[in-house]
Amino acid sequence: MNISVFASGRGSNFQAILKTIASGLFQAKIVLLISNNSDAGAFEIARTHCIPTHHISQKIFPSEDAFAKKMLEVLSGHHTEFIVLAGYLKKIPSQVIRQYRNRIVNIHPALLPSFGGFGMYGHYVHEAVIASGVKVSGATVHLVTEEYDRGPIIMQKTVDIAFDDTPESLAAKVLKVEHEIFPLALKAFAEGRVNIEGNKAWITL
Ligand code: GRF
């Protein structure tokens, strides 16, 4: 499975995925890193692993159509079969979603369908979770559809929230489980064990 990773930030999930592929957990190759942010730490990780990179910023493209076409051209130029959003903060153009239907996954730092949607990213998520008083949070791997954070859920793992947890301490707990479940979800895709029916997905053993 040829994977292109999209990341806007430090890239710790990208790093975790690279590590598990290198350990032989599943057969896949990261063929490309795409980022909208030229300062993304993910670029450094890609360089260390000799992975080609592409900086695609919407600012350079006059229309969403031109932007989507460029993205599709770069993706197919690297023989992309699967797309992993690992902390990518921009909306994926619908043309790209259509072309890679059921082959784009994202990781969200909460238990969807709660605490998701437009504007729910990074510390905003953990602040909202703590403020709500819920007792568990976690990470969700889901398929990407045209609607933010609403695609079929592939895998989730919970963490307990302690009385004295802060958004920062919760973020650290959740990040740890993100690094566990993201590679496992990708392994299931690489091995053809993910079944999707409507908004429901399940993994066969
Ligand atoms: C993670 O918390 C992920 O859930 C969210 O963005 C963050 C990316 O972190 N989508 P990193 O760049 O992988 O360290």
mmCIF file of N, CA and C in Angstrom, residues 8-132:
data_model
loop_
_atom_site.group_PDB
_atom_site.id
_atom_site.type_symbol
_atom_site.label_atom_id
_atom_site.label_comp_id
_atom_site.label_asym_id
_atom_site.label_seq_id
_atom_site.Cartn_x
_atom_site.Cartn_y
_atom_site.Cartn_z
ATOM 1 N N SER A 8 0.374 19.083 9.051
ATOM 2 C CA SER A 8 0.606 20.540 9.133
ATOM 3 C C SER A 8 1.554 20.898 10.270
ATOM 4 N N GLY A 9 1.825 19.954 11.168
ATOM 5 C CA GLY A 9 2.557 20.326 12.386
ATOM 6 C C GLY A 9 3.792 19.493 12.649
ATOM 7 N N ARG A 10 3.940 19.129 13.941
ATOM 8 C CA ARG A 10 5.200 18.489 14.360
ATOM 9 C C ARG A 10 5.381 17.091 13.786
ATOM 10 N N GLY A 11 4.287 16.368 13.557
ATOM 11 C CA GLY A 11 4.399 15.077 12.874
ATOM 12 C C GLY A 11 4.686 13.875 13.756
ATOM 13 N N SER A 12 4.249 13.919 15.024
ATOM 14 C CA SER A 12 4.554 12.761 15.881
ATOM 15 C C SER A 12 3.781 11.513 15.434
ATOM 16 N N ASN A 13 2.579 11.684 14.895
ATOM 17 C CA ASN A 13 1.851 10.511 14.373
ATOM 18 C C ASN A 13 2.539 9.961 13.125
ATOM 19 N N PHE A 14 3.004 10.856 12.276
ATOM 20 C CA PHE A 14 3.767 10.467 11.087
ATOM 21 C C PHE A 14 4.971 9.611 11.514
ATOM 22 N N GLN A 15 5.674 10.100 12.522
ATOM 23 C CA GLN A 15 6.846 9.385 13.051
ATOM 24 C C GLN A 15 6.455 8.002 13.592
ATOM 25 N N ALA A 16 5.344 7.942 14.328
ATOM 26 C CA ALA A 16 4.902 6.669 14.906
ATOM 27 C C ALA A 16 4.563 5.668 13.801
ATOM 28 N N ILE A 17 3.956 6.161 12.729
ATOM 29 C CA ILE A 17 3.590 5.269 11.614
ATOM 30 C C ILE A 17 4.856 4.752 10.925
ATOM 31 N N LEU A 18 5.805 5.660 10.701
ATOM 32 C CA LEU A 18 7.070 5.244 10.071
ATOM 33 C C LEU A 18 7.763 4.164 10.899
ATOM 34 N N LYS A 19 7.723 4.350 12.217
ATOM 35 C CA LYS A 19 8.382 3.407 13.116
ATOM 36 C C LYS A 19 7.748 2.020 13.008
ATOM 37 N N THR A 20 6.416 1.978 12.963
ATOM 38 C CA THR A 20 5.775 0.655 12.930
ATOM 39 C C THR A 20 5.960 -0.016 11.567
ATOM 40 N N ILE A 21 6.005 0.792 10.499
ATOM 41 C CA ILE A 21 6.262 0.178 9.187
ATOM 42 C C ILE A 21 7.678 -0.398 9.183
ATOM 43 N N ALA A 22 8.626 0.370 9.725
ATOM 44 C CA ALA A 22 10.022 -0.101 9.763
ATOM 45 C C ALA A 22 10.161 -1.364 10.605
ATOM 46 N N SER A 23 9.287 -1.501 11.618
ATOM 47 C CA SER A 23 9.376 -2.695 12.483
ATOM 48 C C SER A 23 8.781 -3.924 11.792
ATOM 49 N N GLY A 24 8.133 -3.719 10.639
ATOM 50 C CA GLY A 24 7.583 -4.856 9.890
ATOM 51 C C GLY A 24 6.176 -5.228 10.311
ATOM 52 N N LEU A 25 5.506 -4.360 11.081
ATOM 53 C CA LEU A 25 4.142 -4.672 11.551
ATOM 54 C C LEU A 25 3.182 -4.888 10.387
ATOM 55 N N PHE A 26 3.366 -4.119 9.318
ATOM 56 C CA PHE A 26 2.549 -4.333 8.114
ATOM 57 C C PHE A 26 3.311 -3.822 6.896
ATOM 58 N N GLN A 27 2.831 -4.281 5.721
ATOM 59 C CA GLN A 27 3.486 -3.933 4.465
ATOM 60 C C GLN A 27 2.913 -2.637 3.919
ATOM 61 N N ALA A 28 3.715 -1.584 3.920
ATOM 62 C CA ALA A 28 3.273 -0.322 3.324
ATOM 63 C C ALA A 28 4.502 0.540 3.095
ATOM 64 N N LYS A 29 4.315 1.524 2.218
ATOM 65 C CA LYS A 29 5.427 2.426 1.947
ATOM 66 C C LYS A 29 4.900 3.853 1.976
ATOM 67 N N ILE A 30 5.586 4.715 2.708
ATOM 68 C CA ILE A 30 5.197 6.127 2.672
ATOM 69 C C ILE A 30 5.915 6.746 1.483
ATOM 70 N N VAL A 31 5.127 7.173 0.500
ATOM 71 C CA VAL A 31 5.733 7.628 -0.758
ATOM 72 C C VAL A 31 5.846 9.144 -0.828
ATOM 73 N N LEU A 32 5.147 9.849 0.079
ATOM 74 C CA LEU A 32 5.108 11.309 -0.046
ATOM 75 C C LEU A 32 4.600 11.957 1.237
ATOM 76 N N LEU A 33 5.149 13.121 1.549
ATOM 77 C CA LEU A 33 4.571 13.958 2.610
ATOM 78 C C LEU A 33 4.087 15.252 1.960
ATOM 79 N N ILE A 34 2.832 15.605 2.241
ATOM 80 C CA ILE A 34 2.291 16.874 1.764
ATOM 81 C C ILE A 34 1.990 17.747 2.976
ATOM 82 N N SER A 35 2.374 19.023 2.885
ATOM 83 C CA SER A 35 2.011 19.947 3.961
ATOM 84 C C SER A 35 1.631 21.293 3.380
ATOM 85 N N ASN A 36 0.755 21.981 4.107
ATOM 86 C CA ASN A 36 0.368 23.345 3.729
ATOM 87 C C ASN A 36 1.260 24.350 4.448
ATOM 88 N N ASN A 37 2.077 23.836 5.393
ATOM 89 C CA ASN A 37 2.857 24.713 6.269
ATOM 90 C C ASN A 37 4.348 24.456 6.052
ATOM 91 N N SER A 38 5.033 25.445 5.501
ATOM 92 C CA SER A 38 6.448 25.230 5.158
ATOM 93 C C SER A 38 7.322 25.029 6.403
ATOM 94 N N ASP A 39 6.802 25.426 7.589
ATOM 95 C CA ASP A 39 7.574 25.247 8.828
ATOM 96 C C ASP A 39 7.242 23.945 9.559
ATOM 97 N N ALA A 40 6.423 23.101 8.986
ATOM 98 C CA ALA A 40 5.989 21.877 9.689
ATOM 99 C C ALA A 40 7.194 20.995 10.062
ATOM 100 N N GLY A 41 7.208 20.551 11.307
ATOM 101 C CA GLY A 41 8.267 19.653 11.776
ATOM 102 C C GLY A 41 8.272 18.355 10.979
ATOM 103 N N ALA A 42 7.116 18.021 10.410
ATOM 104 C CA ALA A 42 6.988 16.786 9.623
ATOM 105 C C ALA A 42 7.969 16.778 8.448
ATOM 106 N N PHE A 43 8.333 17.955 7.937
ATOM 107 C CA PHE A 43 9.290 18.008 6.814
ATOM 108 C C PHE A 43 10.646 17.411 7.219
ATOM 109 N N GLU A 44 11.060 17.749 8.427
ATOM 110 C CA GLU A 44 12.365 17.263 8.920
ATOM 111 C C GLU A 44 12.339 15.733 9.040
ATOM 112 N N ILE A 45 11.211 15.213 9.553
ATOM 113 C CA ILE A 45 11.070 13.753 9.696
ATOM 114 C C ILE A 45 11.148 13.100 8.315
ATOM 115 N N ALA A 46 10.465 13.699 7.336
ATOM 116 C CA ALA A 46 10.473 13.142 5.973
ATOM 117 C C ALA A 46 11.892 13.144 5.413
ATOM 118 N N ARG A 47 12.594 14.254 5.614
ATOM 119 C CA ARG A 47 13.976 14.337 5.081
ATOM 120 C C ARG A 47 14.860 13.256 5.690
ATOM 121 N N THR A 48 14.707 13.045 7.000
ATOM 122 C CA THR A 48 15.516 12.022 7.681
ATOM 123 C C THR A 48 15.281 10.645 7.075
ATOM 124 N N HIS A 49 14.042 10.424 6.606
ATOM 125 C CA HIS A 49 13.706 9.101 6.054
ATOM 126 C C HIS A 49 13.732 9.086 4.530
ATOM 127 N N CYS A 50 14.294 10.144 3.926
ATOM 128 C CA CYS A 50 14.385 10.255 2.455
ATOM 129 C C CYS A 50 13.019 10.090 1.775
ATOM 130 N N ILE A 51 11.999 10.701 2.374
ATOM 131 C CA ILE A 51 10.651 10.647 1.787
ATOM 132 C C ILE A 51 10.420 11.958 1.019
ATOM 133 N N PRO A 52 9.992 11.871 -0.237
ATOM 134 C CA PRO A 52 9.737 13.089 -0.995
ATOM 135 C C PRO A 52 8.683 13.963 -0.307
ATOM 136 N N THR A 53 8.827 15.269 -0.424
ATOM 137 C CA THR A 53 7.878 16.186 0.215
ATOM 138 C C THR A 53 7.303 17.157 -0.818
ATOM 139 N N HIS A 54 6.159 17.678 -0.496
ATOM 140 C CA HIS A 54 5.547 18.680 -1.349
ATOM 141 C C HIS A 54 4.835 19.701 -0.477
ATOM 142 N N HIS A 55 5.162 20.961 -0.667
ATOM 143 C CA HIS A 55 4.461 22.028 0.050
ATOM 144 C C HIS A 55 3.371 22.550 -0.879
ATOM 145 N N ILE A 56 2.111 22.280 -0.518
ATOM 146 C CA ILE A 56 1.015 22.780 -1.357
ATOM 147 C C ILE A 56 0.165 23.728 -0.524
ATOM 148 N N SER A 57 0.234 24.986 -0.858
ATOM 149 C CA SER A 57 -0.534 25.973 -0.119
ATOM 150 C C SER A 57 -1.630 26.537 -1.014
ATOM 151 N N GLN A 58 -2.805 26.675 -0.415
ATOM 152 C CA GLN A 58 -3.964 27.166 -1.166
ATOM 153 C C GLN A 58 -3.741 28.611 -1.617
ATOM 154 N N LYS A 59 -2.828 29.302 -0.907
ATOM 155 C CA LYS A 59 -2.563 30.720 -1.231
ATOM 156 C C LYS A 59 -2.058 30.881 -2.657
ATOM 157 N N ILE A 60 -1.350 29.852 -3.143
ATOM 158 C CA ILE A 60 -0.742 29.971 -4.476
ATOM 159 C C ILE A 60 -1.753 29.664 -5.582
ATOM 160 N N PHE A 61 -2.882 29.027 -5.195
ATOM 161 C CA PHE A 61 -3.827 28.614 -6.235
ATOM 162 C C PHE A 61 -5.065 29.498 -6.260
ATOM 163 N N PRO A 62 -5.405 29.985 -7.443
ATOM 164 C CA PRO A 62 -6.504 30.939 -7.563
ATOM 165 C C PRO A 62 -7.870 30.341 -7.190
ATOM 166 N N SER A 63 -8.042 29.055 -7.445
ATOM 167 C CA SER A 63 -9.368 28.471 -7.173
ATOM 168 C C SER A 63 -9.219 27.121 -6.501
ATOM 169 N N GLU A 64 -10.298 26.667 -5.866
ATOM 170 C CA GLU A 64 -10.297 25.342 -5.227
ATOM 171 C C GLU A 64 -10.070 24.257 -6.289
ATOM 172 N N ASP A 65 -10.602 24.525 -7.481
ATOM 173 C CA ASP A 65 -10.472 23.563 -8.566
ATOM 174 C C ASP A 65 -8.994 23.364 -8.951
ATOM 175 N N ALA A 66 -8.275 24.479 -9.091
ATOM 176 C CA ALA A 66 -6.853 24.413 -9.466
ATOM 177 C C ALA A 66 -6.046 23.748 -8.340
ATOM 178 N N PHE A 67 -6.433 24.073 -7.113
ATOM 179 C CA PHE A 67 -5.759 23.508 -5.939
ATOM 180 C C PHE A 67 -5.943 21.984 -5.905
ATOM 181 N N ALA A 68 -7.183 21.552 -6.119
ATOM 182 C CA ALA A 68 -7.494 20.121 -6.094
ATOM 183 C C ALA A 68 -6.763 19.394 -7.225
ATOM 184 N N LYS A 69 -6.741 20.019 -8.402
ATOM 185 C CA LYS A 69 -6.074 19.382 -9.547
ATOM 186 C C LYS A 69 -4.597 19.184 -9.268
ATOM 187 N N LYS A 70 -3.962 20.212 -8.671
ATOM 188 C CA LYS A 70 -2.534 20.126 -8.351
ATOM 189 C C LYS A 70 -2.299 18.987 -7.349
ATOM 190 N N MET A 71 -3.179 18.927 -6.347
ATOM 191 C CA MET A 71 -3.036 17.899 -5.313
ATOM 192 C C MET A 71 -3.160 16.497 -5.933
ATOM 193 N N LEU A 72 -4.158 16.335 -6.800
ATOM 194 C CA LEU A 72 -4.372 15.028 -7.428
ATOM 195 C C LEU A 72 -3.193 14.656 -8.332
ATOM 196 N N GLU A 73 -2.655 15.667 -8.996
ATOM 197 C CA GLU A 73 -1.508 15.423 -9.885
ATOM 198 C C GLU A 73 -0.290 14.942 -9.076
ATOM 199 N N VAL A 74 -0.032 15.627 -7.962
ATOM 200 C CA VAL A 74 1.106 15.246 -7.116
ATOM 201 C C VAL A 74 0.884 13.853 -6.519
ATOM 202 N N LEU A 75 -0.353 13.592 -6.071
ATOM 203 C CA LEU A 75 -0.649 12.289 -5.457
ATOM 204 C C LEU A 75 -0.463 11.160 -6.466
ATOM 205 N N SER A 76 -1.001 11.339 -7.668
ATOM 206 C CA SER A 76 -0.880 10.227 -8.622
ATOM 207 C C SER A 76 0.549 10.129 -9.152
ATOM 208 N N GLY A 77 1.248 11.275 -9.215
ATOM 209 C CA GLY A 77 2.659 11.242 -9.628
ATOM 210 C C GLY A 77 3.509 10.368 -8.708
ATOM 211 N N HIS A 78 3.073 10.214 -7.461
ATOM 212 C CA HIS A 78 3.813 9.369 -6.508
ATOM 213 C C HIS A 78 3.106 8.025 -6.276
ATOM 214 N N HIS A 79 2.176 7.693 -7.169
ATOM 215 C CA HIS A 79 1.468 6.402 -7.124
ATOM 216 C C HIS A 79 0.775 6.165 -5.786
ATOM 217 N N THR A 80 0.107 7.219 -5.313
ATOM 218 C CA THR A 80 -0.592 7.128 -4.024
ATOM 219 C C THR A 80 -1.823 6.221 -4.117
ATOM 220 N N GLU A 81 -1.919 5.284 -3.156
ATOM 221 C CA GLU A 81 -3.101 4.421 -3.088
ATOM 222 C C GLU A 81 -3.960 4.761 -1.873
ATOM 223 N N PHE A 82 -3.339 5.414 -0.895
ATOM 224 C CA PHE A 82 -4.023 5.634 0.374
ATOM 225 C C PHE A 82 -3.494 6.940 0.978
ATOM 226 N N ILE A 83 -4.379 7.687 1.623
ATOM 227 C CA ILE A 83 -3.971 8.981 2.200
ATOM 228 C C ILE A 83 -4.197 8.973 3.714
ATOM 229 N N VAL A 84 -3.188 9.431 4.442
ATOM 230 C CA VAL A 84 -3.268 9.500 5.898
ATOM 231 C C VAL A 84 -3.156 10.952 6.330
ATOM 232 N N LEU A 85 -4.195 11.455 6.993
ATOM 233 C CA LEU A 85 -4.130 12.814 7.536
ATOM 234 C C LEU A 85 -3.625 12.717 8.970
ATOM 235 N N ALA A 86 -2.407 13.197 9.169
ATOM 236 C CA ALA A 86 -1.787 13.095 10.493
ATOM 237 C C ALA A 86 -1.572 14.515 11.023
ATOM 238 N N GLY A 87 -2.669 15.118 11.492
ATOM 239 C CA GLY A 87 -2.563 16.498 11.966
ATOM 240 C C GLY A 87 -2.538 17.481 10.810
ATOM 241 N N TYR A 88 -3.415 17.263 9.833
ATOM 242 C CA TYR A 88 -3.510 18.181 8.687
ATOM 243 C C TYR A 88 -4.678 19.119 8.942
ATOM 244 N N LEU A 89 -4.393 20.408 8.930
ATOM 245 C CA LEU A 89 -5.399 21.366 9.405
ATOM 246 C C LEU A 89 -6.239 22.013 8.310
ATOM 247 N N LYS A 90 -6.062 21.590 7.084
ATOM 248 C CA LYS A 90 -6.863 22.183 6.004
ATOM 249 C C LYS A 90 -7.904 21.195 5.507
ATOM 250 N N LYS A 91 -8.956 21.743 4.888
ATOM 251 C CA LYS A 91 -10.004 20.881 4.351
ATOM 252 C C LYS A 91 -9.483 20.200 3.085
ATOM 253 N N ILE A 92 -9.783 18.945 2.942
ATOM 254 C CA ILE A 92 -9.389 18.227 1.726
ATOM 255 C C ILE A 92 -10.435 18.534 0.643
ATOM 256 N N PRO A 93 -9.990 18.972 -0.538
ATOM 257 C CA PRO A 93 -10.969 19.299 -1.586
ATOM 258 C C PRO A 93 -11.842 18.093 -1.928
ATOM 259 N N SER A 94 -13.123 18.367 -2.250
ATOM 260 C CA SER A 94 -14.044 17.249 -2.479
ATOM 261 C C SER A 94 -13.632 16.395 -3.681
ATOM 262 N N GLN A 95 -12.963 17.000 -4.655
ATOM 263 C CA GLN A 95 -12.490 16.196 -5.803
ATOM 264 C C GLN A 95 -11.512 15.097 -5.337
ATOM 265 N N VAL A 96 -10.680 15.464 -4.366
ATOM 266 C CA VAL A 96 -9.698 14.494 -3.847
ATOM 267 C C VAL A 96 -10.425 13.418 -3.041
ATOM 268 N N ILE A 97 -11.426 13.835 -2.252
ATOM 269 C CA ILE A 97 -12.198 12.861 -1.455
ATOM 270 C C ILE A 97 -12.894 11.865 -2.387
ATOM 271 N N ARG A 98 -13.464 12.396 -3.476
ATOM 272 C CA ARG A 98 -14.157 11.507 -4.429
ATOM 273 C C ARG A 98 -13.191 10.509 -5.047
ATOM 274 N N GLN A 99 -12.037 11.018 -5.463
ATOM 275 C CA GLN A 99 -11.036 10.171 -6.130
ATOM 276 C C GLN A 99 -10.494 9.072 -5.208
ATOM 277 N N TYR A 100 -10.379 9.407 -3.911
ATOM 278 C CA TYR A 100 -9.824 8.444 -2.940
ATOM 279 C C TYR A 100 -10.906 8.017 -1.938
ATOM 280 N N ARG A 101 -12.117 7.853 -2.401
ATOM 281 C CA ARG A 101 -13.252 7.490 -1.524
ATOM 282 C C ARG A 101 -12.925 6.243 -0.696
ATOM 283 N N ASN A 102 -13.114 6.342 0.613
ATOM 284 C CA ASN A 102 -12.828 5.239 1.555
ATOM 285 C C ASN A 102 -11.349 4.860 1.619
ATOM 286 N N ARG A 103 -10.506 5.762 1.118
ATOM 287 C CA ARG A 103 -9.060 5.510 1.183
ATOM 288 C C ARG A 103 -8.325 6.719 1.796
ATOM 289 N N ILE A 104 -9.059 7.504 2.587
ATOM 290 C CA ILE A 104 -8.441 8.626 3.321
ATOM 291 C C ILE A 104 -8.844 8.485 4.782
ATOM 292 N N VAL A 105 -7.855 8.437 5.663
ATOM 293 C CA VAL A 105 -8.182 8.372 7.092
ATOM 294 C C VAL A 105 -7.572 9.561 7.829
ATOM 295 N N ASN A 106 -8.236 9.888 8.936
ATOM 296 C CA ASN A 106 -7.788 10.995 9.789
ATOM 297 C C ASN A 106 -7.757 10.497 11.227
ATOM 298 N N ILE A 107 -6.908 11.143 12.045
ATOM 299 C CA ILE A 107 -6.982 10.837 13.477
ATOM 300 C C ILE A 107 -7.454 12.086 14.206
ATOM 301 N N HIS A 108 -8.401 11.862 15.125
ATOM 302 C CA HIS A 108 -8.974 12.979 15.881
ATOM 303 C C HIS A 108 -8.712 12.728 17.366
ATOM 304 N N PRO A 109 -8.305 13.775 18.116
ATOM 305 C CA PRO A 109 -7.916 13.544 19.517
ATOM 306 C C PRO A 109 -9.072 13.564 20.514
ATOM 307 N N ALA A 110 -10.194 12.948 20.161
ATOM 308 C CA ALA A 110 -11.331 12.803 21.085
ATOM 309 C C ALA A 110 -12.187 11.659 20.565
ATOM 310 N N LEU A 111 -13.221 11.339 21.338
ATOM 311 C CA LEU A 111 -14.096 10.232 20.944
ATOM 312 C C LEU A 111 -15.234 10.768 20.079
ATOM 313 N N LEU A 112 -15.056 10.697 18.766
ATOM 314 C CA LEU A 112 -16.112 11.153 17.859
ATOM 315 C C LEU A 112 -17.331 10.237 18.032
ATOM 316 N N PRO A 113 -18.561 10.690 17.807
ATOM 317 C CA PRO A 113 -18.908 11.967 17.186
ATOM 318 C C PRO A 113 -18.936 13.153 18.151
ATOM 319 N N SER A 114 -18.498 12.974 19.412
ATOM 320 C CA SER A 114 -18.444 14.126 20.316
ATOM 321 C C SER A 114 -17.158 14.900 20.085
ATOM 322 N N PHE A 115 -17.197 16.163 20.370
ATOM 323 C CA PHE A 115 -16.011 17.032 20.343
ATOM 324 C C PHE A 115 -15.299 17.035 18.989
ATOM 325 N N GLY A 116 -16.097 17.052 17.915
ATOM 326 C CA GLY A 116 -15.525 17.146 16.571
ATOM 327 C C GLY A 116 -16.191 18.272 15.812
ATOM 328 N N GLY A 117 -15.864 18.366 14.548
ATOM 329 C CA GLY A 117 -16.477 19.380 13.684
ATOM 330 C C GLY A 117 -15.577 20.573 13.473
ATOM 331 N N PHE A 118 -16.082 21.536 12.715
ATOM 332 C CA PHE A 118 -15.289 22.702 12.338
ATOM 333 C C PHE A 118 -14.762 23.446 13.568
ATOM 334 N N GLY A 119 -13.495 23.762 13.558
ATOM 335 C CA GLY A 119 -12.891 24.531 14.661
ATOM 336 C C GLY A 119 -12.466 23.665 15.838
ATOM 337 N N MET A 120 -12.806 22.384 15.809
ATOM 338 C CA MET A 120 -12.420 21.489 16.907
ATOM 339 C C MET A 120 -11.110 20.791 16.548
ATOM 340 N N TYR A 121 -10.031 21.434 16.905
ATOM 341 C CA TYR A 121 -8.723 20.818 16.664
ATOM 342 C C TYR A 121 -7.775 21.267 17.773
ATOM 343 N N GLY A 122 -6.681 20.523 17.902
ATOM 344 C CA GLY A 122 -5.638 20.872 18.871
ATOM 345 C C GLY A 122 -6.183 21.104 20.270
ATOM 346 N N HIS A 123 -5.709 22.160 20.907
ATOM 347 C CA HIS A 123 -6.062 22.388 22.313
ATOM 348 C C HIS A 123 -7.544 22.694 22.504
ATOM 349 N N TYR A 124 -8.222 23.169 21.435
ATOM 350 C CA TYR A 124 -9.659 23.471 21.562
ATOM 351 C C TYR A 124 -10.426 22.206 21.945
ATOM 352 N N VAL A 125 -9.999 21.086 21.389
ATOM 353 C CA VAL A 125 -10.690 19.825 21.670
ATOM 354 C C VAL A 125 -10.545 19.487 23.158
ATOM 355 N N HIS A 126 -9.307 19.495 23.638
ATOM 356 C CA HIS A 126 -9.066 19.062 25.021
ATOM 357 C C HIS A 126 -9.680 20.047 26.029
ATOM 358 N N GLU A 127 -9.693 21.327 25.687
ATOM 359 C CA GLU A 127 -10.336 22.317 26.567
ATOM 360 C C GLU A 127 -11.831 22.040 26.672
ATOM 361 N N ALA A 128 -12.438 21.737 25.535
ATOM 362 C CA ALA A 128 -13.886 21.467 25.542
ATOM 363 C C ALA A 128 -14.189 20.187 26.306
ATOM 364 N N VAL A 129 -13.338 19.194 26.151
ATOM 365 C CA VAL A 129 -13.546 17.917 26.846
ATOM 366 C C VAL A 129 -13.470 18.131 28.360
ATOM 367 N N ILE A 130 -12.424 18.810 28.811
ATOM 368 C CA ILE A 130 -12.255 19.057 30.260
ATOM 369 C C ILE A 130 -13.432 19.885 30.787
ATOM 370 N N ALA A 131 -13.799 20.920 30.045
ATOM 371 C CA ALA A 131 -14.884 21.811 30.507
ATOM 372 C C ALA A 131 -16.214 21.064 30.623
ATOM 373 N N SER A 132 -16.394 20.024 29.804
ATOM 374 C CA SER A 132 -17.682 19.310 29.810
ATOM 375 C C SER A 132 -17.840 18.393 31.017
#
